[in-house]
Amino acid sequence: MPVVKYPRATEPLWHEWDRKAQKCGLRHTVYAVNGDQYTGEWLDNLKHGKGTQLWKWSRAIYSGDWKFGKRDGYGSYSIFDPVTKEYKKVYTGWWKNDRKCGYGTTLCPGGERYEGEWSGGLRSGWGRMYYEDGSIYDGQWLQDQPHGQGMLRLPNENRYEGGWKDGKKHGHGKFFYLDKGQLFEGIWAADIPKCGILIDFGRDEAPVPTQYPIPKV
């Protein structure tokens, strides 16, 4: 009985190339069309796991955790300084869905620094901000502004403790004029004291106390 031989079906060559092109697991540096490059782990053709991304245009670098193509987990973001020709970290902390989220530390131009909580890429929660002029704010934040309860200490050691709204003193608060030996306690609205009481506080230790008692006009 004659044997009928059927030609063996051959798989198109592009199927093999496509399998080889699928990125999964740890891979060597992969270059994008625009010049960006990524070195690290992949899952289903998406950056997933540990990896380092270099953006060609901004020359910024992110090194840390990825999840389905987005920065998610713990990582650091660095920018290139054209003056020193070196990279400096501007944020180290937690990320979620490609934005700062959770606890992290950021360095701003001029030496300012923020340490605290983030949400959606903005300072939100509890955090401490070191300003360029030497002032320090320690308290609650919302949408990148002091909001809630917090304390602002000025370079001359005077300080405000109380409520904040949209980055301004608002609500009940105390302002300690330690240089003059006085304390103002009252109600604030949009950075302006509306009503309250002013009393002596640490007057004996004050470097430049006000004349007291207040002279008659």
Short mmCIF file of C-alpha atoms in Angstrom, two decimals:
data_model
loop_
_atom_site.label_atom_id
_atom_site.label_comp_id
_atom_site.label_asym_id
_atom_site.label_seq_id
_atom_site.Cartn_x
_atom_site.Cartn_y
_atom_site.Cartn_z
CA MET A 1 0.00 0.00 0.00
CA PRO A 2 1.55 3.29 -1.00
CA VAL A 3 2.45 5.73 1.79
CA VAL A 4 1.27 9.26 1.27
CA LYS A 5 3.70 11.82 2.58
CA TYR A 6 2.41 15.26 3.36
CA PRO A 7 4.84 18.17 3.38
CA ARG A 8 5.74 19.23 6.91
CA ALA A 9 4.22 22.54 7.83
CA THR A 10 6.92 25.10 8.44
CA GLU A 11 6.42 27.88 10.95
CA PRO A 12 6.91 31.36 9.58
CA LEU A 13 10.32 32.74 10.51
CA TRP A 14 8.83 35.83 12.06
CA HIS A 15 7.25 33.69 14.80
CA GLU A 16 10.71 32.72 16.01
CA TRP A 17 11.95 36.28 15.82
CA ASP A 18 8.93 37.46 17.78
CA ARG A 19 9.59 34.92 20.56
CA LYS A 20 13.18 36.07 20.82
CA ALA A 21 12.07 39.68 20.95
CA GLN A 22 9.74 39.10 23.90
CA LYS A 23 11.29 40.70 26.96
CA CYS A 24 10.90 38.74 30.18
CA GLY A 25 13.29 38.43 33.12
CA LEU A 26 16.68 40.10 33.39
CA ARG A 27 17.86 41.60 30.12
CA HIS A 28 20.82 43.60 28.87
CA THR A 29 20.37 47.29 28.10
CA VAL A 30 17.43 47.95 25.80
CA TYR A 31 17.48 51.16 23.75
CA ALA A 32 14.33 53.01 22.72
CA VAL A 33 13.95 54.78 19.39
CA ASN A 34 14.30 58.21 21.08
CA GLY A 35 17.59 57.20 22.70
CA ASP A 36 16.29 56.34 26.19
CA GLN A 37 17.78 53.19 27.68
CA TYR A 38 16.72 50.70 30.34
CA THR A 39 18.70 47.97 32.04
CA GLY A 40 16.95 45.51 34.30
CA GLU A 41 14.07 43.12 34.68
CA TRP A 42 11.02 42.70 32.44
CA LEU A 43 7.67 40.94 32.53
CA ASP A 44 5.51 40.57 29.41
CA ASN A 45 7.48 43.27 27.60
CA LEU A 46 7.02 45.72 30.49
CA LYS A 47 9.63 46.98 32.94
CA HIS A 48 8.94 44.98 36.07
CA GLY A 49 11.24 44.32 39.03
CA LYS A 50 14.59 46.04 39.55
CA GLY A 51 15.92 48.31 36.85
CA THR A 52 17.62 51.54 35.84
CA GLN A 53 16.21 53.99 33.31
CA LEU A 54 18.22 56.74 31.60
CA TRP A 55 16.34 59.47 29.72
CA LYS A 56 18.45 60.82 26.88
CA TRP A 57 16.82 64.25 26.58
CA SER A 58 16.90 65.24 30.28
CA ARG A 59 19.85 62.95 31.16
CA ALA A 60 17.95 62.00 34.33
CA ILE A 61 18.30 58.55 35.89
CA TYR A 62 15.87 56.46 37.91
CA SER A 63 17.12 53.37 39.69
CA GLY A 64 14.80 51.18 41.68
CA ASP A 65 11.57 49.19 41.54
CA TRP A 66 9.23 48.94 38.57
CA LYS A 67 5.76 47.48 38.23
CA PHE A 68 4.14 46.85 34.85
CA GLY A 69 6.12 49.60 33.12
CA LYS A 70 5.87 52.26 35.83
CA ARG A 71 8.03 53.31 38.76
CA ASP A 72 6.47 51.57 41.73
CA GLY A 73 8.20 50.68 45.00
CA TYR A 74 11.45 52.12 46.31
CA GLY A 75 13.86 54.04 44.11
CA SER A 76 16.00 57.12 43.57
CA TYR A 77 15.79 59.82 40.91
CA SER A 78 18.94 61.72 39.93
CA ILE A 79 19.63 64.62 37.58
CA PHE A 80 22.81 65.62 35.77
CA ASP A 81 24.57 68.74 37.00
CA PRO A 82 26.13 70.52 34.00
CA VAL A 83 28.48 72.47 36.28
CA THR A 84 30.06 69.60 38.21
CA LYS A 85 29.43 67.08 35.40
CA GLU A 86 28.13 64.68 38.02
CA TYR A 87 24.78 63.18 38.95
CA LYS A 88 23.08 64.21 42.16
CA LYS A 89 20.07 62.59 43.75
CA VAL A 90 17.04 64.83 44.00
CA TYR A 91 14.59 62.24 45.39
CA THR A 92 14.97 59.01 47.30
CA GLY A 93 11.93 57.17 48.56
CA TRP A 94 8.73 55.40 47.60
CA TRP A 95 6.80 55.53 44.36
CA LYS A 96 3.38 54.40 43.19
CA ASN A 97 2.00 54.45 39.65
CA ASP A 98 5.01 56.47 38.42
CA ARG A 99 4.65 59.20 41.09
CA LYS A 100 6.16 59.92 44.48
CA CYS A 101 3.96 58.27 47.08
CA GLY A 102 4.77 57.31 50.67
CA TYR A 103 7.83 58.46 52.60
CA GLY A 104 10.65 60.12 50.71
CA THR A 105 13.36 62.77 50.78
CA THR A 106 13.87 65.38 48.08
CA LEU A 107 16.59 67.98 47.52
CA CYS A 108 15.52 71.24 45.88
CA PRO A 109 17.57 73.97 44.15
CA GLY A 110 19.30 76.26 46.61
CA GLY A 111 19.82 73.53 49.18
CA GLU A 112 16.22 73.24 50.34
CA ARG A 113 15.19 69.78 51.55
CA TYR A 114 11.94 68.01 52.33
CA GLU A 115 11.62 64.84 54.37
CA GLY A 116 8.20 63.30 54.76
CA GLU A 117 5.12 61.87 53.13
CA TRP A 118 3.97 62.19 49.53
CA SER A 119 0.80 61.43 47.60
CA GLY A 120 0.36 61.62 43.85
CA GLY A 121 3.74 63.30 43.43
CA LEU A 122 2.92 66.11 45.90
CA ARG A 123 3.87 66.68 49.52
CA SER A 124 0.90 65.40 51.51
CA GLY A 125 0.78 64.04 55.04
CA TRP A 126 3.39 64.78 57.69
CA GLY A 127 6.74 66.22 56.71
CA ARG A 128 9.59 68.56 57.49
CA MET A 129 10.83 71.26 55.10
CA TYR A 130 14.21 72.98 55.38
CA TYR A 131 14.08 76.31 53.53
CA GLU A 132 16.94 78.17 51.90
CA ASP A 133 16.77 81.09 54.39
CA GLY A 134 17.20 78.73 57.36
CA SER A 135 13.52 78.43 58.31
CA ILE A 136 12.12 74.98 59.16
CA TYR A 137 8.52 73.88 58.88
CA ASP A 138 7.48 70.69 60.65
CA GLY A 139 3.88 69.59 60.34
CA GLN A 140 1.05 68.55 58.06
CA TRP A 141 0.92 69.07 54.29
CA LEU A 142 -1.76 68.90 51.63
CA GLN A 143 -1.29 69.32 47.87
CA ASP A 144 2.29 70.61 48.29
CA GLN A 145 1.32 73.27 50.87
CA PRO A 146 1.43 73.43 54.71
CA HIS A 147 -2.10 72.55 55.73
CA GLY A 148 -3.35 71.41 59.12
CA GLN A 149 -1.23 71.65 62.27
CA GLY A 150 2.42 72.60 62.11
CA MET A 151 5.31 74.63 63.46
CA LEU A 152 7.44 77.14 61.57
CA ARG A 153 10.77 78.09 63.12
CA LEU A 154 12.48 81.17 61.73
CA PRO A 155 16.25 81.73 61.50
CA ASN A 156 16.15 84.07 64.56
CA GLU A 157 14.49 81.23 66.57
CA ASN A 158 11.09 82.95 66.61
CA ARG A 159 8.41 80.39 65.85
CA TYR A 160 4.75 79.89 65.07
CA GLU A 161 2.76 76.89 66.29
CA GLY A 162 -0.79 76.32 65.17
CA GLY A 163 -3.12 75.95 62.23
CA TRP A 164 -2.31 76.31 58.54
CA LYS A 165 -4.37 76.49 55.37
CA ASP A 166 -3.06 76.60 51.80
CA GLY A 167 0.44 77.45 53.01
CA LYS A 168 -0.63 80.31 55.30
CA LYS A 169 -1.23 80.66 59.04
CA HIS A 170 -4.91 80.05 59.62
CA GLY A 171 -6.94 79.29 62.71
CA HIS A 172 -5.75 79.19 66.31
CA GLY A 173 -2.03 79.65 66.80
CA LYS A 174 0.80 80.94 68.93
CA PHE A 175 3.68 83.13 67.77
CA PHE A 176 6.71 83.15 70.04
CA TYR A 177 8.74 86.37 69.68
CA LEU A 178 11.75 85.00 71.54
CA ASP A 179 13.95 87.87 70.44
CA LYS A 180 11.58 90.32 72.19
CA GLY A 181 10.39 88.10 75.03
CA GLN A 182 6.73 88.12 74.00
CA LEU A 183 4.04 85.62 73.02
CA PHE A 184 1.02 86.29 70.87
CA GLU A 185 -1.84 83.79 71.03
CA GLY A 186 -4.95 84.19 68.97
CA ILE A 187 -6.76 83.61 65.70
CA TRP A 188 -5.14 83.93 62.27
CA ALA A 189 -6.65 84.20 58.80
CA ALA A 190 -4.55 83.97 55.62
CA ASP A 191 -1.31 84.83 57.48
CA ILE A 192 -2.85 87.82 59.30
CA PRO A 193 -3.50 87.82 63.08
CA LYS A 194 -7.13 88.87 63.57
CA CYS A 195 -7.53 88.85 67.35
CA GLY A 196 -5.62 87.59 70.37
CA ILE A 197 -3.59 88.45 73.42
CA LEU A 198 0.04 89.52 73.73
CA ILE A 199 1.93 88.64 76.91
CA ASP A 200 5.51 88.60 78.15
CA PHE A 201 7.28 85.27 77.61
CA GLY A 202 10.91 84.69 78.56
CA ARG A 203 11.54 88.42 78.71
CA ASP A 204 14.57 88.07 80.96
CA GLU A 205 16.39 85.89 78.41
CA ALA A 206 15.35 87.92 75.35
CA PRO A 207 18.25 89.57 73.49
CA VAL A 208 16.28 92.71 72.52
CA PRO A 209 13.24 92.97 74.80
CA THR A 210 10.70 95.69 74.08
CA GLN A 211 10.47 98.66 76.40
CA TYR A 212 8.20 97.74 79.26
CA PRO A 213 5.92 98.93 80.57
CA ILE A 214 4.68 100.58 77.40
CA PRO A 215 5.13 104.33 77.82
CA LYS A 216 2.12 106.61 77.76
CA VAL A 217 1.49 108.63 74.63
#
